[in-house]
Amino acid sequence: MDKVFEIQNQARNNVKELQTYMTDLQNWEAEMKRKEAALNGAFEQDLPPVRSKIKKEKPVVPKKKPESKIRGSDYTAWDKYDVDKACEDIDMEDVGPTSLDGKKSQQAKLEKLKEEAQYEKERGNTFVKQEKWDEAISCYNRAIELVKDDAIYFANRGLCYLKKDSLHQAESDCTEALRLDPTYVKALQRRATARERLGSLRAASHDLTEVLKLEPHNAAARKQLEAIKTRMGTKGAKSKSSPVSTPTSENKPIVKPKIQPKIVELPSEPAVAGQLMADDWRSGVGENIMVIRPVKKPPHLRSKRPLKSIPIQEVLLGETTPEKPPTRLKIVDIEDNMSQGDSNNNDSNKKDSHGKTDVCGEGDKKVASPESVKLVSEVMVTEKVKNFVAPVNSVQFMSEWKYMKGQWDAMAEYWNLIEPSKIPSIFANALESSVVSDVIQVLHSRRDTFRGRTAAYLAGIASVPRFSALAMFLSHTDKQMLSTLLEDCKQSENCTDEVIADLKNKYEL
Amino acid sequence: MEELDTPQVITHIEHNINHSIFDCKWIPCSAKFVVIGSLPRGTGTLEVYEITSGEIKKIKEIERPNSFKCGTFGASSDVERRLATGDFKGTLEIWDLEKSCQMYITKEHTDIINSIDGMGGNVNNCGAPEIVTGSRDGTVKVWDPRQRGKPVANMQPVKGESKRDCWAVSFGNSFNDAERIVVAGYDNGDLKMFDLRTMSLRWECNLKNGVCSTEFDRKDIPMNKLVATTLEGKFHVFDVRTQNPTKGFAQVLNNDAKSGTIWVARHVPQNRDLFISCAGNGQVSLWKYEYPEHRYHVDNQGVSSGVPGKLKRLQRMVVSSQPINAWEWNRDHLGLAVATAYDQCVRVLVTTKLNLQ
């Protein structure tokens, strides 16, 4: 009975449930209809990109027209064909649209590149402030690599080149900057400075007038322009000869600091014309100074002859003078004859070998006066030895020794400075057989200098590590000299037989 | 007694349509659904019905030369509500039902598209909108409505291998923008799991009978459970949380040979542990998957393997004289569903007391 009642109750509940459900459903229907009516308008969603490789082609990237192939015979077309650009295009294809969403990502990429370039520029600017021009240039290089169409990077690099006196590069950079932004005053000013220093005054003044057009109140530019105008006016054709000056801040008007020949006053030589006087002064005539000239030629015009290495010796200023004048003058004379022409019509092609000026004449000049050169060097060497100090290591020794090669007096004197007992510590493992031979010859030929100490020296050399190997290289003449030396020692230095025998043994006599 | 206390599946509206119907889908955010079928003369139809106080009313009909087989709204936003359909000739079309026009049409399959699923349209941060289609030509193709003409992924047997008829496809594991899995069931009982992120076959097994339908309990979570129904009254529930390198996934098999082919199984959108299975004898069964105490155990080698749970039948009810070939729960209203059957009837069904479980 209870069960039946319960089932009935349950059934009734179920029906009730269903009824409420149905009313719910009706309410829901009404609500959905209302909701649906409200549903309109665009629905924007940030969707992830399309899957698979195909998606790379699909995005916004505009369809490229199939490029017309250039026929092999079509030479004019090939002439116009920009290989760099084609390569770049291919490169870009690789990196470009790979990053999924065409236009968007390309934009993002550009943005990123710009950011990076900007960062490089900032770094470059800090280097400029520290006057580290090379570092700054490399920074700007990177910036330009990243973003090729920003005038600022070119102009800044131009400044660095200007500071480094790479005037041609400075000019071309400024030109590039101006191509990108023709109203870039700083670039104009920098180019003007570069051009002025390159000697193209007309172009420089043109640039400056441009600056003044853009900025009529630019005092610096006005001043610079005036300076150039005066130079152009006073010198005319000579203007080109303006030598390279020291770098000047680009903001300051560049007043040529280099003294023009005219200004040089040499009242002591009234007979010579001003121009000549200047040349004399320049080439150091009448003075005990060797003039080092800058190279004024573009690299491709310079001599192709290999450079000669000429040892540069340090000469103390005060002590060199006395013996010099005769030899000195001689060389200068030769040089003078050669260079007279140069200084007159400047950057002509005769400067060649002067280009890299060294202390002594070189190349063809040597042929002209070989004896003079020799004289110089010998005089210098002997006098140098007087200033020498005993070497403390083999490197020091060798550098001096090589330089004295063949000048036995000097070598003897130098060797004399060395304490026999210190020989092993000076040379250690670095003693060469040629040096040993030289020393033997020195000891032999300048016996008087070393009287009483020959045995000590020989013993010193023999105690160098691995001397036995060196002894094997001794020539017959060396050994003969050694024998006489040892004989000498025996007689004049009262060396014992034992010592002599020991040395003989060591030198393998 | 017991049965009275459990959920009841009640046919709310039954509507006879005088042609074959294969699929039905709720139109998102509305009290409307679309019925996909074919007319006796071989043309396809899309019919839009609206339910109004216990009645259903046809409000739109679209006829096309080829019979439609299946459809989905899954790859479309709730505002656009575009229906993707597959037809007997292998054409994939995307419809704007408001304007009754196709937005997208492509014919890459060479034979009937048996099954279609969509994902990514109405959930954020769950990947791109994509449609997957499985066809008799043996291929499973993934489409992006933004990419015309070509599929974004194509899974097909290697050359020389026989082409099996793909009966069922579904998406899952799409819990972020990158991860997504497609499960495909074939007529020979193969069940394959493709990982779309790595573009590789993640797992496969054979269920011995042709796989009629597959579904993950949720598409937009790290994959949890997978139901695959087969011929001869069987269906498998896999716990796909834990994959053992050798044994694969733990599974529960339900076998009821009398009921015939299980045509479809659908999870309740509001409760992922409940699902309904629709059998060839017109019977629907409501199931609850009961998790084991521990969902996986780690063996002495440190390899974990899943532990199967139990299936509990909550209710069964014969609602049709012919096989029920499609069922869809309404997303917005608990217990409301629409089903099509081979008796040419579309039914709106209500299931009560689902929230009590």
PDB file of C-alpha atoms in Angstrom, chain B residues 29-287:
ATOM      1  CA  CYS B  29      22.370  31.842 -28.773  1.00  0.00           C
ATOM      2  CA  SER B  30      18.940  31.089 -30.043  1.00  0.00           C
ATOM      3  CA  ALA B  31      16.003  28.775 -29.652  1.00  0.00           C
ATOM      4  CA  LYS B  32      16.552  27.591 -33.202  1.00  0.00           C
ATOM      5  CA  PHE B  33      18.156  24.600 -34.692  1.00  0.00           C
ATOM      6  CA  VAL B  34      19.112  23.539 -38.163  1.00  0.00           C
ATOM      7  CA  VAL B  35      18.299  20.127 -39.598  1.00  0.00           C
ATOM      8  CA  ILE B  36      20.545  18.747 -42.284  1.00  0.00           C
ATOM      9  CA  GLY B  37      19.246  16.174 -44.706  1.00  0.00           C
ATOM     10  CA  SER B  38      18.526  15.111 -48.211  1.00  0.00           C
ATOM     11  CA  LEU B  39      15.421  15.045 -50.329  1.00  0.00           C
ATOM     12  CA  PRO B  40      14.339  11.875 -52.113  1.00  0.00           C
ATOM     13  CA  ARG B  41      15.476  13.370 -55.407  1.00  0.00           C
ATOM     14  CA  GLY B  42      19.004  13.500 -54.108  1.00  0.00           C
ATOM     15  CA  THR B  43      19.286  17.179 -53.294  1.00  0.00           C
ATOM     16  CA  GLY B  44      20.412  18.456 -49.942  1.00  0.00           C
ATOM     17  CA  THR B  45      18.450  20.595 -47.549  1.00  0.00           C
ATOM     18  CA  LEU B  46      19.193  22.846 -44.650  1.00  0.00           C
ATOM     19  CA  GLU B  47      16.136  23.664 -42.607  1.00  0.00           C
ATOM     20  CA  VAL B  48      15.999  26.103 -39.765  1.00  0.00           C
ATOM     21  CA  TYR B  49      13.406  25.492 -37.066  1.00  0.00           C
ATOM     22  CA  GLU B  50      12.427  27.573 -34.140  1.00  0.00           C
ATOM     23  CA  ILE B  51      10.727  26.318 -31.028  1.00  0.00           C
ATOM     24  CA  THR B  52       7.926  28.451 -29.725  1.00  0.00           C
ATOM     25  CA  SER B  53       5.908  27.295 -26.763  1.00  0.00           C
ATOM     26  CA  GLY B  54       5.863  23.616 -27.455  1.00  0.00           C
ATOM     27  CA  GLU B  55       5.732  23.951 -31.210  1.00  0.00           C
ATOM     28  CA  ILE B  56       8.429  23.924 -33.793  1.00  0.00           C
ATOM     29  CA  LYS B  57       8.143  26.110 -36.799  1.00  0.00           C
ATOM     30  CA  LYS B  58      10.214  25.950 -39.923  1.00  0.00           C
ATOM     31  CA  ILE B  59      11.487  29.377 -40.644  1.00  0.00           C
ATOM     32  CA  LYS B  60      13.972  28.736 -43.432  1.00  0.00           C
ATOM     33  CA  GLU B  61      14.883  26.126 -45.966  1.00  0.00           C
ATOM     34  CA  ILE B  62      17.865  25.962 -48.260  1.00  0.00           C
ATOM     35  CA  GLU B  63      18.162  23.395 -51.015  1.00  0.00           C
ATOM     36  CA  ARG B  64      21.349  22.457 -52.769  1.00  0.00           C
ATOM     37  CA  PRO B  65      22.109  19.962 -55.531  1.00  0.00           C
ATOM     38  CA  ASN B  66      24.087  17.649 -53.267  1.00  0.00           C
ATOM     39  CA  SER B  67      22.772  15.934 -50.175  1.00  0.00           C
ATOM     40  CA  PHE B  68      24.189  17.290 -46.966  1.00  0.00           C
ATOM     41  CA  LYS B  69      25.552  14.832 -44.484  1.00  0.00           C
ATOM     42  CA  CYS B  70      26.780  16.768 -41.504  1.00  0.00           C
ATOM     43  CA  GLY B  71      27.280  20.246 -40.107  1.00  0.00           C
ATOM     44  CA  THR B  72      28.792  22.245 -37.271  1.00  0.00           C
ATOM     45  CA  PHE B  73      28.801  25.730 -35.825  1.00  0.00           C
ATOM     46  CA  GLY B  74      31.966  25.050 -33.825  1.00  0.00           C
ATOM     47  CA  ALA B  75      34.311  27.195 -35.887  1.00  0.00           C
ATOM     48  CA  SER B  76      32.054  30.214 -35.955  1.00  0.00           C
ATOM     49  CA  SER B  77      31.574  32.946 -33.437  1.00  0.00           C
ATOM     50  CA  ASP B  78      28.258  33.300 -31.681  1.00  0.00           C
ATOM     51  CA  VAL B  79      27.570  36.465 -33.575  1.00  0.00           C
ATOM     52  CA  GLU B  80      28.320  35.246 -37.057  1.00  0.00           C
ATOM     53  CA  ARG B  81      26.875  31.772 -36.458  1.00  0.00           C
ATOM     54  CA  ARG B  82      28.038  30.245 -39.677  1.00  0.00           C
ATOM     55  CA  LEU B  83      27.242  26.656 -40.350  1.00  0.00           C
ATOM     56  CA  ALA B  84      29.889  24.464 -41.917  1.00  0.00           C
ATOM     57  CA  THR B  85      28.454  21.541 -43.838  1.00  0.00           C
ATOM     58  CA  GLY B  86      29.827  18.517 -45.566  1.00  0.00           C
ATOM     59  CA  ASP B  87      27.963  16.832 -48.382  1.00  0.00           C
ATOM     60  CA  PHE B  88      27.811  13.527 -50.212  1.00  0.00           C
ATOM     61  CA  LYS B  89      30.194  14.706 -52.935  1.00  0.00           C
ATOM     62  CA  GLY B  90      32.895  15.846 -50.539  1.00  0.00           C
ATOM     63  CA  THR B  91      32.175  19.566 -50.633  1.00  0.00           C
ATOM     64  CA  LEU B  92      32.793  21.661 -47.569  1.00  0.00           C
ATOM     65  CA  GLU B  93      30.627  24.752 -47.406  1.00  0.00           C
ATOM     66  CA  ILE B  94      30.254  27.459 -44.825  1.00  0.00           C
ATOM     67  CA  TRP B  95      26.862  29.094 -44.712  1.00  0.00           C
ATOM     68  CA  ASP B  96      25.579  32.380 -43.551  1.00  0.00           C
ATOM     69  CA  LEU B  97      22.107  31.242 -42.625  1.00  0.00           C
ATOM     70  CA  GLU B  98      20.784  34.768 -42.228  1.00  0.00           C
ATOM     71  CA  LYS B  99      21.614  35.608 -45.811  1.00  0.00           C
ATOM     72  CA  SER B 100      21.215  32.024 -47.033  1.00  0.00           C
ATOM     73  CA  CYS B 101      24.488  32.169 -48.872  1.00  0.00           C
ATOM     74  CA  GLN B 102      27.778  30.337 -48.789  1.00  0.00           C
ATOM     75  CA  MET B 103      30.742  32.178 -47.374  1.00  0.00           C
ATOM     76  CA  TYR B 104      33.213  29.464 -48.236  1.00  0.00           C
ATOM     77  CA  ILE B 105      33.142  26.532 -50.548  1.00  0.00           C
ATOM     78  CA  THR B 106      35.798  23.995 -51.322  1.00  0.00           C
ATOM     79  CA  LYS B 107      35.832  20.502 -52.669  1.00  0.00           C
ATOM     80  CA  GLU B 108      38.992  18.760 -51.660  1.00  0.00           C
ATOM     81  CA  HIS B 109      37.469  15.463 -50.606  1.00  0.00           C
ATOM     82  CA  THR B 110      36.678  13.100 -53.403  1.00  0.00           C
ATOM     83  CA  ASP B 111      33.857  11.325 -51.584  1.00  0.00           C
ATOM     84  CA  ILE B 112      31.195  11.890 -48.974  1.00  0.00           C
ATOM     85  CA  ILE B 113      32.120  13.809 -45.871  1.00  0.00           C
ATOM     86  CA  ASN B 114      30.816  11.569 -43.117  1.00  0.00           C
ATOM     87  CA  SER B 115      31.660  13.687 -40.177  1.00  0.00           C
ATOM     88  CA  ILE B 116      32.549  17.237 -39.333  1.00  0.00           C
ATOM     89  CA  ASP B 117      33.584  19.077 -36.199  1.00  0.00           C
ATOM     90  CA  GLY B 118      34.436  22.677 -35.476  1.00  0.00           C
ATOM     91  CA  MET B 119      36.454  24.392 -32.790  1.00  0.00           C
ATOM     92  CA  GLY B 120      37.740  27.784 -31.807  1.00  0.00           C
ATOM     93  CA  GLY B 121      34.866  29.971 -32.899  1.00  0.00           C
ATOM     94  CA  ASN B 122      33.218  30.828 -29.637  1.00  0.00           C
ATOM     95  CA  VAL B 123      35.891  30.309 -27.027  1.00  0.00           C
ATOM     96  CA  ASN B 124      38.817  32.628 -26.495  1.00  0.00           C
ATOM     97  CA  ASN B 125      42.417  31.503 -26.238  1.00  0.00           C
ATOM     98  CA  CYS B 126      41.617  28.038 -27.418  1.00  0.00           C
ATOM     99  CA  GLY B 127      43.221  28.192 -30.790  1.00  0.00           C
ATOM    100  CA  ALA B 128      42.256  29.180 -34.262  1.00  0.00           C
ATOM    101  CA  PRO B 129      38.792  28.558 -35.652  1.00  0.00           C
ATOM    102  CA  GLU B 130      39.114  25.269 -37.421  1.00  0.00           C
ATOM    103  CA  ILE B 131      36.952  22.658 -39.000  1.00  0.00           C
ATOM    104  CA  VAL B 132      37.858  19.018 -39.325  1.00  0.00           C
ATOM    105  CA  THR B 133      36.240  16.749 -41.859  1.00  0.00           C
ATOM    106  CA  GLY B 134      36.454  13.000 -42.233  1.00  0.00           C
ATOM    107  CA  SER B 135      35.570  11.433 -45.532  1.00  0.00           C
ATOM    108  CA  ARG B 136      35.082   8.102 -47.239  1.00  0.00           C
ATOM    109  CA  ASP B 137      38.151   8.914 -49.347  1.00  0.00           C
ATOM    110  CA  GLY B 138      40.183   7.990 -46.308  1.00  0.00           C
ATOM    111  CA  THR B 139      41.429  11.479 -45.504  1.00  0.00           C
ATOM    112  CA  VAL B 140      40.914  13.696 -42.528  1.00  0.00           C
ATOM    113  CA  LYS B 141      41.377  17.366 -43.350  1.00  0.00           C
ATOM    114  CA  VAL B 142      41.591  20.355 -41.082  1.00  0.00           C
ATOM    115  CA  TRP B 143      40.389  23.685 -42.421  1.00  0.00           C
ATOM    116  CA  ASP B 144      40.684  27.247 -41.366  1.00  0.00           C
ATOM    117  CA  PRO B 145      37.811  29.414 -42.621  1.00  0.00           C
ATOM    118  CA  ARG B 146      40.347  32.194 -43.159  1.00  0.00           C
ATOM    119  CA  GLN B 147      42.277  30.135 -45.634  1.00  0.00           C
ATOM    120  CA  ARG B 148      40.466  29.526 -48.833  1.00  0.00           C
ATOM    121  CA  GLY B 149      40.673  26.392 -50.886  1.00  0.00           C
ATOM    122  CA  LYS B 150      43.331  24.380 -49.129  1.00  0.00           C
ATOM    123  CA  PRO B 151      43.199  22.508 -45.845  1.00  0.00           C
ATOM    124  CA  VAL B 152      45.659  23.519 -43.143  1.00  0.00           C
ATOM    125  CA  ALA B 153      46.314  19.903 -42.313  1.00  0.00           C
ATOM    126  CA  ASN B 154      45.632  16.688 -44.116  1.00  0.00           C
ATOM    127  CA  MET B 155      45.835  13.232 -42.588  1.00  0.00           C
ATOM    128  CA  GLN B 156      45.732  10.434 -45.102  1.00  0.00           C
ATOM    129  CA  PRO B 157      47.013   6.890 -45.343  1.00  0.00           C
ATOM    130  CA  VAL B 158      50.469   6.494 -46.806  1.00  0.00           C
ATOM    131  CA  LYS B 159      50.642   5.408 -50.408  1.00  0.00           C
ATOM    132  CA  GLY B 160      49.973   1.741 -50.810  1.00  0.00           C
ATOM    133  CA  GLU B 161      47.987   1.445 -47.609  1.00  0.00           C
ATOM    134  CA  SER B 162      44.318   0.788 -48.141  1.00  0.00           C
ATOM    135  CA  LYS B 163      42.041   3.757 -47.673  1.00  0.00           C
ATOM    136  CA  ARG B 164      39.527   3.266 -44.913  1.00  0.00           C
ATOM    137  CA  ASP B 165      36.262   5.051 -44.730  1.00  0.00           C
ATOM    138  CA  CYS B 166      36.480   7.693 -42.046  1.00  0.00           C
ATOM    139  CA  TRP B 167      33.215   7.766 -40.149  1.00  0.00           C
ATOM    140  CA  ALA B 168      33.867  10.051 -37.255  1.00  0.00           C
ATOM    141  CA  VAL B 169      36.091  12.985 -36.405  1.00  0.00           C
ATOM    142  CA  SER B 170      36.248  15.295 -33.426  1.00  0.00           C
ATOM    143  CA  PHE B 171      38.439  17.940 -31.863  1.00  0.00           C
ATOM    144  CA  GLY B 172      39.819  18.010 -28.373  1.00  0.00           C
ATOM    145  CA  ASN B 173      42.637  19.034 -26.052  1.00  0.00           C
ATOM    146  CA  SER B 174      42.430  22.585 -27.367  1.00  0.00           C
ATOM    147  CA  PHE B 175      43.163  24.248 -24.057  1.00  0.00           C
ATOM    148  CA  ASN B 176      45.467  26.878 -25.535  1.00  0.00           C
ATOM    149  CA  ASP B 177      46.346  28.414 -28.875  1.00  0.00           C
ATOM    150  CA  ALA B 178      48.859  25.750 -29.782  1.00  0.00           C
ATOM    151  CA  GLU B 179      47.523  22.442 -28.586  1.00  0.00           C
ATOM    152  CA  ARG B 180      44.828  20.640 -30.484  1.00  0.00           C
ATOM    153  CA  ILE B 181      44.021  17.042 -31.141  1.00  0.00           C
ATOM    154  CA  VAL B 182      41.869  15.384 -33.752  1.00  0.00           C
ATOM    155  CA  VAL B 183      40.417  11.945 -33.159  1.00  0.00           C
ATOM    156  CA  ALA B 184      39.264   9.993 -36.167  1.00  0.00           C
ATOM    157  CA  GLY B 185      37.359   6.720 -36.244  1.00  0.00           C
ATOM    158  CA  TYR B 186      37.337   4.446 -39.269  1.00  0.00           C
ATOM    159  CA  ASP B 187      35.073   1.744 -40.624  1.00  0.00           C
ATOM    160  CA  ASN B 188      37.562  -1.003 -39.721  1.00  0.00           C
ATOM    161  CA  GLY B 189      37.521  -0.048 -36.084  1.00  0.00           C
ATOM    162  CA  ASP B 190      40.705   2.039 -36.154  1.00  0.00           C
ATOM    163  CA  LEU B 191      40.750   4.949 -33.805  1.00  0.00           C
ATOM    164  CA  LYS B 192      43.537   7.437 -34.449  1.00  0.00           C
ATOM    165  CA  MET B 193      44.569  10.399 -32.408  1.00  0.00           C
ATOM    166  CA  PHE B 194      46.403  13.127 -34.350  1.00  0.00           C
ATOM    167  CA  ASP B 195      48.303  15.858 -32.588  1.00  0.00           C
ATOM    168  CA  LEU B 196      47.902  19.018 -34.652  1.00  0.00           C
ATOM    169  CA  ARG B 197      50.619  20.864 -32.789  1.00  0.00           C
ATOM    170  CA  THR B 198      53.307  18.348 -33.601  1.00  0.00           C
ATOM    171  CA  MET B 199      51.510  17.183 -36.751  1.00  0.00           C
ATOM    172  CA  SER B 200      51.974  13.584 -35.764  1.00  0.00           C
ATOM    173  CA  LEU B 201      49.951  10.534 -34.949  1.00  0.00           C
ATOM    174  CA  ARG B 202      49.859  10.441 -31.198  1.00  0.00           C
ATOM    175  CA  TRP B 203      48.082   7.183 -30.587  1.00  0.00           C
ATOM    176  CA  GLU B 204      45.987   4.615 -32.352  1.00  0.00           C
ATOM    177  CA  CYS B 205      44.117   1.451 -31.543  1.00  0.00           C
ATOM    178  CA  ASN B 206      41.548  -0.817 -33.068  1.00  0.00           C
ATOM    179  CA  LEU B 207      38.130  -1.207 -31.525  1.00  0.00           C
ATOM    180  CA  LYS B 208      37.251  -4.232 -33.685  1.00  0.00           C
ATOM    181  CA  ASN B 209      34.037  -2.674 -34.951  1.00  0.00           C
ATOM    182  CA  GLY B 210      33.599   0.343 -37.149  1.00  0.00           C
ATOM    183  CA  VAL B 211      33.728   3.576 -35.156  1.00  0.00           C
ATOM    184  CA  CYS B 212      30.496   5.529 -35.642  1.00  0.00           C
ATOM    185  CA  SER B 213      31.137   8.528 -33.456  1.00  0.00           C
ATOM    186  CA  THR B 214      33.787   9.982 -31.218  1.00  0.00           C
ATOM    187  CA  GLU B 215      33.646  12.811 -28.756  1.00  0.00           C
ATOM    188  CA  PHE B 216      35.797  14.314 -26.051  1.00  0.00           C
ATOM    189  CA  ASP B 217      33.905  15.228 -22.903  1.00  0.00           C
ATOM    190  CA  ARG B 218      35.242  18.794 -23.398  1.00  0.00           C
ATOM    191  CA  LYS B 219      37.079  20.271 -26.329  1.00  0.00           C
ATOM    192  CA  ASP B 220      38.668  23.200 -24.582  1.00  0.00           C
ATOM    193  CA  ILE B 221      40.415  21.516 -21.667  1.00  0.00           C
ATOM    194  CA  PRO B 222      43.452  19.256 -21.494  1.00  0.00           C
ATOM    195  CA  MET B 223      41.883  16.089 -22.800  1.00  0.00           C
ATOM    196  CA  ASN B 224      40.094  14.170 -20.111  1.00  0.00           C
ATOM    197  CA  LYS B 225      37.749  11.539 -21.454  1.00  0.00           C
ATOM    198  CA  LEU B 226      36.984  10.272 -24.906  1.00  0.00           C
ATOM    199  CA  VAL B 227      33.946   8.294 -25.955  1.00  0.00           C
ATOM    200  CA  ALA B 228      34.008   6.229 -29.124  1.00  0.00           C
ATOM    201  CA  THR B 229      30.903   4.318 -30.203  1.00  0.00           C
ATOM    202  CA  THR B 230      30.955   1.374 -32.584  1.00  0.00           C
ATOM    203  CA  LEU B 231      28.791  -1.040 -34.416  1.00  0.00           C
ATOM    204  CA  GLU B 232      27.265  -3.984 -32.572  1.00  0.00           C
ATOM    205  CA  GLY B 233      26.176  -2.031 -29.554  1.00  0.00           C
ATOM    206  CA  LYS B 234      29.523  -1.222 -28.049  1.00  0.00           C
ATOM    207  CA  PHE B 235      31.085   1.946 -26.902  1.00  0.00           C
ATOM    208  CA  HIS B 236      34.412   2.690 -25.273  1.00  0.00           C
ATOM    209  CA  VAL B 237      35.191   5.374 -22.764  1.00  0.00           C
ATOM    210  CA  PHE B 238      38.884   6.229 -22.590  1.00  0.00           C
ATOM    211  CA  ASP B 239      40.509   8.106 -19.775  1.00  0.00           C
ATOM    212  CA  VAL B 240      42.876  10.169 -21.933  1.00  0.00           C
ATOM    213  CA  ARG B 241      44.505  12.086 -19.091  1.00  0.00           C
ATOM    214  CA  THR B 242      47.204   9.503 -18.603  1.00  0.00           C
ATOM    215  CA  GLN B 243      48.872   7.889 -21.558  1.00  0.00           C
ATOM    216  CA  ASN B 244      51.002   4.851 -20.904  1.00  0.00           C
ATOM    217  CA  PRO B 245      53.776   4.479 -23.469  1.00  0.00           C
ATOM    218  CA  THR B 246      52.946   0.814 -24.019  1.00  0.00           C
ATOM    219  CA  LYS B 247      49.369   0.319 -22.891  1.00  0.00           C
ATOM    220  CA  GLY B 248      47.971   3.601 -24.139  1.00  0.00           C
ATOM    221  CA  PHE B 249      44.864   4.824 -22.375  1.00  0.00           C
ATOM    222  CA  ALA B 250      42.702   3.113 -19.817  1.00  0.00           C
ATOM    223  CA  GLN B 251      39.246   2.316 -21.122  1.00  0.00           C
ATOM    224  CA  VAL B 252      35.847   1.039 -20.130  1.00  0.00           C
ATOM    225  CA  LEU B 253      33.882  -0.960 -22.627  1.00  0.00           C
ATOM    226  CA  ASN B 254      30.106  -1.170 -22.584  1.00  0.00           C
ATOM    227  CA  ASN B 255      28.582  -3.942 -24.616  1.00  0.00           C
ATOM    228  CA  ASP B 256      24.899  -4.285 -25.323  1.00  0.00           C
ATOM    229  CA  ALA B 257      24.605  -6.247 -28.523  1.00  0.00           C
ATOM    230  CA  LYS B 258      20.821  -6.107 -28.508  1.00  0.00           C
ATOM    231  CA  SER B 259      20.635  -2.394 -29.018  1.00  0.00           C
ATOM    232  CA  GLY B 260      22.479  -2.509 -32.329  1.00  0.00           C
ATOM    233  CA  THR B 261      24.851   0.133 -33.581  1.00  0.00           C
ATOM    234  CA  ILE B 262      25.522   2.955 -31.204  1.00  0.00           C
ATOM    235  CA  TRP B 263      25.227   5.795 -33.646  1.00  0.00           C
ATOM    236  CA  VAL B 264      26.243   8.662 -31.497  1.00  0.00           C
ATOM    237  CA  ALA B 265      27.292   9.609 -27.990  1.00  0.00           C
ATOM    238  CA  ARG B 266      27.094  13.154 -26.715  1.00  0.00           C
ATOM    239  CA  HIS B 267      28.291  14.650 -23.439  1.00  0.00           C
ATOM    240  CA  VAL B 268      26.097  17.017 -21.511  1.00  0.00           C
ATOM    241  CA  PRO B 269      27.700  20.459 -21.949  1.00  0.00           C
ATOM    242  CA  GLN B 270      26.905  21.400 -18.377  1.00  0.00           C
ATOM    243  CA  ASN B 271      28.215  18.183 -16.836  1.00  0.00           C
ATOM    244  CA  ARG B 272      31.073  16.452 -18.545  1.00  0.00           C
ATOM    245  CA  ASP B 273      30.677  13.165 -16.726  1.00  0.00           C
ATOM    246  CA  LEU B 274      27.201  12.593 -18.171  1.00  0.00           C
ATOM    247  CA  PHE B 275      26.637  11.535 -21.709  1.00  0.00           C
ATOM    248  CA  ILE B 276      23.893  10.056 -23.788  1.00  0.00           C
ATOM    249  CA  SER B 277      24.281   7.237 -26.251  1.00  0.00           C
ATOM    250  CA  CYS B 278      21.851   6.729 -29.093  1.00  0.00           C
ATOM    251  CA  ALA B 279      21.379   3.220 -30.346  1.00  0.00           C
ATOM    252  CA  GLY B 280      20.195   1.634 -33.524  1.00  0.00           C
ATOM    253  CA  ASN B 281      16.990   0.402 -31.931  1.00  0.00           C
ATOM    254  CA  GLY B 282      15.878   3.933 -31.180  1.00  0.00           C
ATOM    255  CA  GLN B 283      16.876   3.760 -27.570  1.00  0.00           C
ATOM    256  CA  VAL B 284      18.777   6.491 -25.824  1.00  0.00           C
ATOM    257  CA  SER B 285      20.767   5.802 -22.664  1.00  0.00           C
ATOM    258  CA  LEU B 286      22.061   8.327 -20.211  1.00  0.00           C
ATOM    259  CA  TRP B 287      25.355   7.383 -18.657  1.00  0.00           C
TER     260      TRP B 287
END
